[in-house]
Coordinates of C-alpha atoms and ligand atoms in Angstrom, one line a residue:
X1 CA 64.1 100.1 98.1
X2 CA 66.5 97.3 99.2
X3 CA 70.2 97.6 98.2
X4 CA 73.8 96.5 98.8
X5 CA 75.7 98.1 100.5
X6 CA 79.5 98.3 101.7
X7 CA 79.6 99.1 105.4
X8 CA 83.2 98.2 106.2
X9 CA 85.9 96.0 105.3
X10 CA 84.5 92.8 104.5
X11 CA 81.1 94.1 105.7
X12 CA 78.2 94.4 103.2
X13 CA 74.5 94.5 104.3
X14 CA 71.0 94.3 102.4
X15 CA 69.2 97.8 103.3
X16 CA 66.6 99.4 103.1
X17 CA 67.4 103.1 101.5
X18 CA 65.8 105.8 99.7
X19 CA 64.4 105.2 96.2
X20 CA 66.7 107.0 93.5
X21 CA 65.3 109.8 91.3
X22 CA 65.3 111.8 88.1
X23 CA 67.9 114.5 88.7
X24 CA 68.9 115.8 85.4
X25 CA 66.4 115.7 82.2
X26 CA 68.6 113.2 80.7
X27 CA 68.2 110.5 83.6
X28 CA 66.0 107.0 83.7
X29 CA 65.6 105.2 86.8
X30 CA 65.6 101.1 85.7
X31 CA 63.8 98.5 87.8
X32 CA 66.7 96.1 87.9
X33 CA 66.0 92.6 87.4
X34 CA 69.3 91.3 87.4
X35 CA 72.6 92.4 88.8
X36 CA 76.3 91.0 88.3
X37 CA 78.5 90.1 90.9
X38 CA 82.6 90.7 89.4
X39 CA 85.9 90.4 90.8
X40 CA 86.3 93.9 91.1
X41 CA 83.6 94.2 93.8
X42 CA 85.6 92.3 96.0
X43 CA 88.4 94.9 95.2
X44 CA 86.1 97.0 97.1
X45 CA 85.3 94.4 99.9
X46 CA 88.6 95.0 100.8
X47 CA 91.6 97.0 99.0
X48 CA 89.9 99.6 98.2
X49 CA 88.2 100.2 101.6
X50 CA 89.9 103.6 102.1
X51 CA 87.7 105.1 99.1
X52 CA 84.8 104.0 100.8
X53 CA 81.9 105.4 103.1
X54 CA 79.6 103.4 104.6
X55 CA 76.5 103.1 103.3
X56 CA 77.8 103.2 99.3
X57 CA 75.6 101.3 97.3
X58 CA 77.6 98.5 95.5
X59 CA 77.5 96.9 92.0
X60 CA 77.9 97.9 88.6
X61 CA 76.9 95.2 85.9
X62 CA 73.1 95.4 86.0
X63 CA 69.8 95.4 83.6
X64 CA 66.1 95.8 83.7
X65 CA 63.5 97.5 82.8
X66 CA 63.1 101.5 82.4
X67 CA 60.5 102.9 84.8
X68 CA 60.9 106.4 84.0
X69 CA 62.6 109.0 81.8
X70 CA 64.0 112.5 82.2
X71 CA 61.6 115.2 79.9
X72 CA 64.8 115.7 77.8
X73 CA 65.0 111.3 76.7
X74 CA 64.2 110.4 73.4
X75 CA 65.1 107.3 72.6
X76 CA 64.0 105.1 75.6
X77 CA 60.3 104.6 76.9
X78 CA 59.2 103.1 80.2
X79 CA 58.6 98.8 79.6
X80 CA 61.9 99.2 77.7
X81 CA 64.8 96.4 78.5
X82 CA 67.9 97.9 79.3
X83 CA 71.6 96.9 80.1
X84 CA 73.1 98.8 81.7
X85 CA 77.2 99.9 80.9
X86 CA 79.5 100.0 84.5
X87 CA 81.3 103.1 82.9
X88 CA 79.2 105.9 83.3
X89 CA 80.4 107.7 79.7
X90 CA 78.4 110.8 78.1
X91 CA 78.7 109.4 74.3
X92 CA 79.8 113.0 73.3
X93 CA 82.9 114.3 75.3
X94 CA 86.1 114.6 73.6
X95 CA 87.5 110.9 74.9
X96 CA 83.7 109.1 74.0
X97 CA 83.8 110.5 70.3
X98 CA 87.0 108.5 69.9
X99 CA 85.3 105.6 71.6
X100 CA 87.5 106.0 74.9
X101 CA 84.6 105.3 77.0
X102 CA 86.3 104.6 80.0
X103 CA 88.3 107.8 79.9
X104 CA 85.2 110.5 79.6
X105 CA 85.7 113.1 80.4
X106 CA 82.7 114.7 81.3
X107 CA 83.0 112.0 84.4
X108 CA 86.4 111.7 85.2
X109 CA 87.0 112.2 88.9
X110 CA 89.4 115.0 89.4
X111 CA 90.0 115.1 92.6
X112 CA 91.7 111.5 92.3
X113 CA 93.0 112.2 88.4
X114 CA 90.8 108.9 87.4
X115 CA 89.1 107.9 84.2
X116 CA 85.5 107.7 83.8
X117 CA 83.0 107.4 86.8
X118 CA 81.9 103.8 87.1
X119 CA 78.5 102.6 89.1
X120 CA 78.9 101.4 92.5
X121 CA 82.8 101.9 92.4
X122 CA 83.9 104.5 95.6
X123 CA 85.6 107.8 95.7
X124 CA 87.8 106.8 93.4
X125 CA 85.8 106.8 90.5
X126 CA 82.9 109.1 91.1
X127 CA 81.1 107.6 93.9
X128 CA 78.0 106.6 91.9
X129 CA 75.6 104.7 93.4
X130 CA 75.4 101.3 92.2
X131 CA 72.9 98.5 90.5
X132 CA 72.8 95.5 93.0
X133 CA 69.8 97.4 94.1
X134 CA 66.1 96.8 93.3
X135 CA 66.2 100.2 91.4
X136 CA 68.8 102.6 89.8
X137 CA 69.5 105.9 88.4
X138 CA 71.4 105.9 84.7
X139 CA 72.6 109.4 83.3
X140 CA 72.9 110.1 79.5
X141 CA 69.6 107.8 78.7
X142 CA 70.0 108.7 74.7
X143 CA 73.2 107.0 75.0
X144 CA 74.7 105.0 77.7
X145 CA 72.2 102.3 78.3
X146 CA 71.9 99.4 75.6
X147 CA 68.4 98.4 74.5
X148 CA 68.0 94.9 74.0
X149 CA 65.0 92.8 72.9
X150 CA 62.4 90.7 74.8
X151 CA 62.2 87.0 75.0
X152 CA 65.7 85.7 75.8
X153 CA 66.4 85.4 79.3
X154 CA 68.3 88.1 81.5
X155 CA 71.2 86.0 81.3
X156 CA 71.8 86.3 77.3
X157 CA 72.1 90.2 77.6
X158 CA 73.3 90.6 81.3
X159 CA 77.1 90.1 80.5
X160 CA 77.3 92.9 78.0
X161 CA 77.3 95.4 81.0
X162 CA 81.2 94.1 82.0
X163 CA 82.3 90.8 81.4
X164 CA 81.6 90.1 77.4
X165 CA 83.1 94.1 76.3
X166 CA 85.7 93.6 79.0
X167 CA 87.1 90.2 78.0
X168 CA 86.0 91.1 73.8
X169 CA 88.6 94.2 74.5
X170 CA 91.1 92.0 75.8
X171 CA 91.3 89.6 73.3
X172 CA 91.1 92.1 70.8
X173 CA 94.2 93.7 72.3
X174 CA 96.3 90.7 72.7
X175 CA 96.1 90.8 68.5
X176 CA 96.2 86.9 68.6
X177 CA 97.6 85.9 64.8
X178 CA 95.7 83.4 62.5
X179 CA 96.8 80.0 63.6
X180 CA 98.4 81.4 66.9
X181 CA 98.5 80.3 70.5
X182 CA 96.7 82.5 73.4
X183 CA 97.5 81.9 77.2
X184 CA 94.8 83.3 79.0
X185 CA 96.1 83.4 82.9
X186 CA 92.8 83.3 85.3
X187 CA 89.7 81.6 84.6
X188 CA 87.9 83.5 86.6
X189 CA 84.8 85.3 84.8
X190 CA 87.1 87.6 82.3
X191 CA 89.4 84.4 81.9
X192 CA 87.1 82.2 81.3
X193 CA 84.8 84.3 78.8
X194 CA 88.0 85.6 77.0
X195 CA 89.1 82.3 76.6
X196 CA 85.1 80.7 75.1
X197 CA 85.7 84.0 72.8
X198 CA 89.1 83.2 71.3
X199 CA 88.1 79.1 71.2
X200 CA 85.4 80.5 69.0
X201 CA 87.6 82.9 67.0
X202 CA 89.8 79.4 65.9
X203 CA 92.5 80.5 68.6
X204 CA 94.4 77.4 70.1
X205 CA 94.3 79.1 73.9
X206 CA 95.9 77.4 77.0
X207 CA 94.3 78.4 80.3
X208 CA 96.0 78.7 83.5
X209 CA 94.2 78.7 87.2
X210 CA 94.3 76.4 90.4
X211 CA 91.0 75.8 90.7
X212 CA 89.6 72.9 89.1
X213 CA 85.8 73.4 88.2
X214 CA 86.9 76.7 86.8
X215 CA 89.5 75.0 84.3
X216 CA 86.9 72.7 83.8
X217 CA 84.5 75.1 82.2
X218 CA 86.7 76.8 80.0
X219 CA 88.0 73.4 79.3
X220 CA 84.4 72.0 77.8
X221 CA 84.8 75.0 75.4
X222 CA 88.1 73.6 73.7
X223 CA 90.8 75.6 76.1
X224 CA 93.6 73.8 77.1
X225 CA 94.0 73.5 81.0
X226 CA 97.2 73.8 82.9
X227 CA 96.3 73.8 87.0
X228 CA 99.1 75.9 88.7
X229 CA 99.3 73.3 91.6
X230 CA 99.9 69.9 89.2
X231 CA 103.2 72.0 87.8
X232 CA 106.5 70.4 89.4
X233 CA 109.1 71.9 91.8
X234 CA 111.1 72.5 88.4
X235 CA 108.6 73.9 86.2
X236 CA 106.7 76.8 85.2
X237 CA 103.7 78.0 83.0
X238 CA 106.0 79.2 80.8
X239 CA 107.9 76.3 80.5
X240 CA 104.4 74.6 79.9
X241 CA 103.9 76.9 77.2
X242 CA 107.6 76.7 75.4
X243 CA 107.2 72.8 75.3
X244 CA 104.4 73.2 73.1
X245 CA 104.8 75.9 70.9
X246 CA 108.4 75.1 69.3
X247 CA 110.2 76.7 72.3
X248 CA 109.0 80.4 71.4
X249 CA 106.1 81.0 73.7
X250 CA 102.4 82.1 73.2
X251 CA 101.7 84.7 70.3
X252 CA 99.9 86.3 73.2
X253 CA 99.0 86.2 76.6
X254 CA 95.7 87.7 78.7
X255 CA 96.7 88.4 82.2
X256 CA 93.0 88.1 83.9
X257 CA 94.2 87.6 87.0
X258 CA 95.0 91.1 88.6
X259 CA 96.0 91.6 91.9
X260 CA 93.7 89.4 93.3
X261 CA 95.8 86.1 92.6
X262 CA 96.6 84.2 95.1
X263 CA 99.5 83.3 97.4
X264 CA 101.7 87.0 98.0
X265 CA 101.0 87.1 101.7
X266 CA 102.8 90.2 102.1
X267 CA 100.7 92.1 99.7
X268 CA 97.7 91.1 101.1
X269 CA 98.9 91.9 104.6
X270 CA 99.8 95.5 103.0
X271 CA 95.8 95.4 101.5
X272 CA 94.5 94.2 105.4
X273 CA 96.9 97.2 106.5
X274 CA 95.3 100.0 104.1
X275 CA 91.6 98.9 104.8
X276 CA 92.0 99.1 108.6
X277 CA 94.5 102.3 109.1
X278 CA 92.7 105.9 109.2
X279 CA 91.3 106.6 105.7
X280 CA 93.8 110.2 105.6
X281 CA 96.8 107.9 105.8
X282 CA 95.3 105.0 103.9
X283 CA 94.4 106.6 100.8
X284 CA 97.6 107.8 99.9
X285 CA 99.5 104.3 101.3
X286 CA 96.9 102.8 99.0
X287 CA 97.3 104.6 95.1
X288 CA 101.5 104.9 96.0
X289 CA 102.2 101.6 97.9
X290 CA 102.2 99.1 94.9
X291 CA 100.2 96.8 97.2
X292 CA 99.2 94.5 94.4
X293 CA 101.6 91.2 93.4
X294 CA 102.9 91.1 89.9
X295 CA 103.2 87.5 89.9
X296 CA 101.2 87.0 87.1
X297 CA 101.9 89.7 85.1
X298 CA 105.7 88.4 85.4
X299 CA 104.9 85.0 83.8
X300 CA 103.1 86.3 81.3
X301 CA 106.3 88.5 80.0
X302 CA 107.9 85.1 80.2
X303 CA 105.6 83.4 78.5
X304 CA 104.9 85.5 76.1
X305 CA 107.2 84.7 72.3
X306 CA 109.3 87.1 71.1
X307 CA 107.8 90.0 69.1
X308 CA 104.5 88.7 71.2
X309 CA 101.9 91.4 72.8
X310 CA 100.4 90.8 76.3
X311 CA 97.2 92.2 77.4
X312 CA 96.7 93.1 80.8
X313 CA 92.1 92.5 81.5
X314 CA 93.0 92.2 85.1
X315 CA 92.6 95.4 87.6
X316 CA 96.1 96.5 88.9
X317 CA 96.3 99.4 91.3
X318 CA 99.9 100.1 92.6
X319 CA 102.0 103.4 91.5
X320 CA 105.1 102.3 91.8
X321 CA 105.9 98.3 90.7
X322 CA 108.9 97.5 89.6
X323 CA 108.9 96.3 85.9
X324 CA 111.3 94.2 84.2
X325 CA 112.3 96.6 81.5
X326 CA 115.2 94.8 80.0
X327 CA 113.1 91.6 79.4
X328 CA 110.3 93.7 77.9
X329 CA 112.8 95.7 75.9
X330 CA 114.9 93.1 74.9
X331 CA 111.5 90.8 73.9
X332 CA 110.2 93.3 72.4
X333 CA 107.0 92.4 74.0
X334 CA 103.8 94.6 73.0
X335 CA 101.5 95.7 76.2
X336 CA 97.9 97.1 76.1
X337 CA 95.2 97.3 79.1
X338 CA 93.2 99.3 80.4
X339 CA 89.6 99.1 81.5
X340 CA 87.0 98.3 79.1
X341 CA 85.6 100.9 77.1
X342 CA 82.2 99.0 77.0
X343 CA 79.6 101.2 74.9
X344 CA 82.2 100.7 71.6
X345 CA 81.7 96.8 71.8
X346 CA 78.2 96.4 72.7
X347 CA 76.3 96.7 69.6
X348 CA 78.8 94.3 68.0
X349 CA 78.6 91.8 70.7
X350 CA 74.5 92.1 70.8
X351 CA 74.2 91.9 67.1
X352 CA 75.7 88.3 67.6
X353 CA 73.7 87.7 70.9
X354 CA 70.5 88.6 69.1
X355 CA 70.3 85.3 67.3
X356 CA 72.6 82.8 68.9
X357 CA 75.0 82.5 72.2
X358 CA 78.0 81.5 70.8
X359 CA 79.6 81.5 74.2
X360 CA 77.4 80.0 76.6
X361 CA 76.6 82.8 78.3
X362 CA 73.1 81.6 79.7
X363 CA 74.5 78.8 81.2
X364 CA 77.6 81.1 82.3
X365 CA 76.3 82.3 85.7
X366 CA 77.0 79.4 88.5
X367 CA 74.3 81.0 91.4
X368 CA 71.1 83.0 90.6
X369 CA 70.1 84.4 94.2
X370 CA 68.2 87.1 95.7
X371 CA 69.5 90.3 96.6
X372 CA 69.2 89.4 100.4
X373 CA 72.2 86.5 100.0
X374 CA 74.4 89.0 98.6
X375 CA 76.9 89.2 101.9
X376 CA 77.5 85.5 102.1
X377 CA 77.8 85.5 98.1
X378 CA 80.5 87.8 98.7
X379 CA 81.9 86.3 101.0
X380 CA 81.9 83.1 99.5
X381 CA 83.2 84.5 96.1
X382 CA 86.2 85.9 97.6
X383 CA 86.9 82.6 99.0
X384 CA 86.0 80.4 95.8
X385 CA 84.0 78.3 98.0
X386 CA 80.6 76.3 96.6
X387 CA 81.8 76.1 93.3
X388 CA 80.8 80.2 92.7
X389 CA 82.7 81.8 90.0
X390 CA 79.8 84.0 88.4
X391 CA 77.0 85.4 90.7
X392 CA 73.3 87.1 89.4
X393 CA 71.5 88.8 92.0
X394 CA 67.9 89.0 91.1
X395 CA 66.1 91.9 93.2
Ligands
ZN1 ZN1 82.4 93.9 86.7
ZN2 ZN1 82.2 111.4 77.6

């Protein structure tokens, strides 16, 4: 089969490589018919090149149709439509029966103490091959992947594999009181969907980015845009925010931006370094260097009220940032993250997907393309070139 694959920093190439198989009784192999492309790929296109070998099959928010099942799966059938959940949870470990699906244990990768395997997501978490492929192997069939119903396009389910739990979790934990205001930072995918979700929820939300056509989408949904680069010498996004909410701040704030904001050259020198030295001393210059800017994280415990919680969607990846811990202490600013524990929101979010899509998400995806455009798309992607913010390949 064809699939992408990472074959160095800023290298990935369309192969050709061995079909995947049943392997334990509990497998199914899906025929994917379409396959996210996310931020955090591009975390592999680069930062995270030292947990990479080449050849590792990329991509973890994909669906399609089951083509075969394991002798001990019950619930699915080939002809079934599946998506497909990035964390790779077992539904019955000790961390899954309280619904910490992106802690299982039954996949965490020791060897690098991380939480649960993902698909297509390096060393670091499991090194499972991934689904921007034309077919893919998914363990625990009974429970992981989500069956969905014919008719609807790919596009109306797709998103329930990362971006709709992801940015659902996030808005969840930012605990956004009735009549409160939300500053989402980022309106990148996670940005821009949390920000459609809390719109919907009767959230007043301000959304922060520097990219026009991406402020202009969450815009049409009823967020407020700020653009970063329209902000004076003098001002800030917290000031911004201040002005208009009595002078207290935002009830909450997502911070979907990560470390892969813009404009810390140093830390993206430090990200060049770790994908080009030897991978013995890059790995460990990598999890203990802090690499990643804080930049937004830092205006969001500004711009945060009082009393106010932040919730962090974005991926952040250094071990030893320094914190302001008298602002957040004297604040008393509430924090949650985490990665998305997608299998607890999914039958929630499908049970309103079913019958209506209350957040545009068929219209959501900017580029539909076939898997063999995948290395421009990233490349173009990472740049924010052509207008891309959400790409579906379609094997
Ligand atoms: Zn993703
Ligand atoms: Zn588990």
């Amino acid at each position: 089969m064809k699939a992408v694959t990472w074959q160095g920093a800023h290298e990935m190439q369309v192969v050709e490589v061995p079909d995947p198989r049943i392997e334990e009784p509990t497998d199914v192999i899906i025929k994917v018919t379409s396959s996210g492309l996310c931020g955090s790929d591009l975390h592999l296109y680069e930062t995270l090149a030292p947990f990479m070998e080449s050849g590792d099959i990329v991509g973890h928010e994909p669906m399609g149709i089951v083509q075969e099942v394991g002798s001990a799966v019950t619930t699915l059938r080939p002809g079934d439509r599946v998506v497909v959940p990035f964390n790779v949870s077992c539904g019955s470990c000790w961390m899954c029966e309280r619904q910490l699906y992106s802690q299982c244990e039954t996949t965490q990768t020791h060897e690098h103490g991380t939480g649960a395997s993902f698909f297509g997501y390096s060393k670091l978490y499991g090194h499972v091959p991934g689904g921007q492929a034309e077919y893919l192997r998914v363990p625990f069939g009974d429970f992981l992947p989500v069956k969905v119903p014919d008719g609807p396009t790919d596009d109306r389910f797709l998103f329930l594999s990362d971006v709709l739990p992801t940015a659902w979790q996030g808005l969840k934990y930012a605990a956004v009181p009735a009549g409160g205001t939300l500053l989402v930072l980022g309106a990148g995918p996670i940005g821009d969907m949390a920000a459609r979700m809390a719109v919907h929820a009767g959230h007043r939300v301000i959304s922060v980015d520097r990219v026009p056509e991406r402020l202009a989408r969450v815009q049409k949904f009823g967020a407020e845009p700020v653009n970063l680069d329209d902000l004076g010498k003098d001002s800030s996004v917290a000031d911004v925010v201040r002005e208009t909410t009595g002078g207290r701040g935002a009830d909450a704030v997502i911070d979907a931006v990560g470390m892969e904001a813009h404009g810390s050259p140093a830390a993206a020198g430090v990200q060049r370094l770790a994908g080009l030295l030897p991978d013995a001393v890059a790995e460990p210059l990598m999890k203990k260097a802090g690499v990643d800017r804080l930049a937004a994280l830092y205006t969001a415990f500004d711009a945060v009220r009082r009393g106010g919680t932040v919730s962090i969607s974005g991926v952040y990846g250094g071990a030893m940032d320094p914190l302001p811990m008298f602002q957040l202490f004297d604040k008393q600013i509430q924090i949650r993250m985490g990665q998305a524990n997608v299998r607890a929101w999914t039958d929630e979010l499908l049970g309103i997907l079913e019958h209506d899509d209350p957040w545009g998400v068929e219209s959501f995806a900017t580029h539909h393309l076939p898997l063999a455009e995948a290395p421009g798309a990233y490349e173009r992607f990472q740049k924010k070139e052509d207008g891309v913010v959400k790409v579906v390949f379609q094997p």
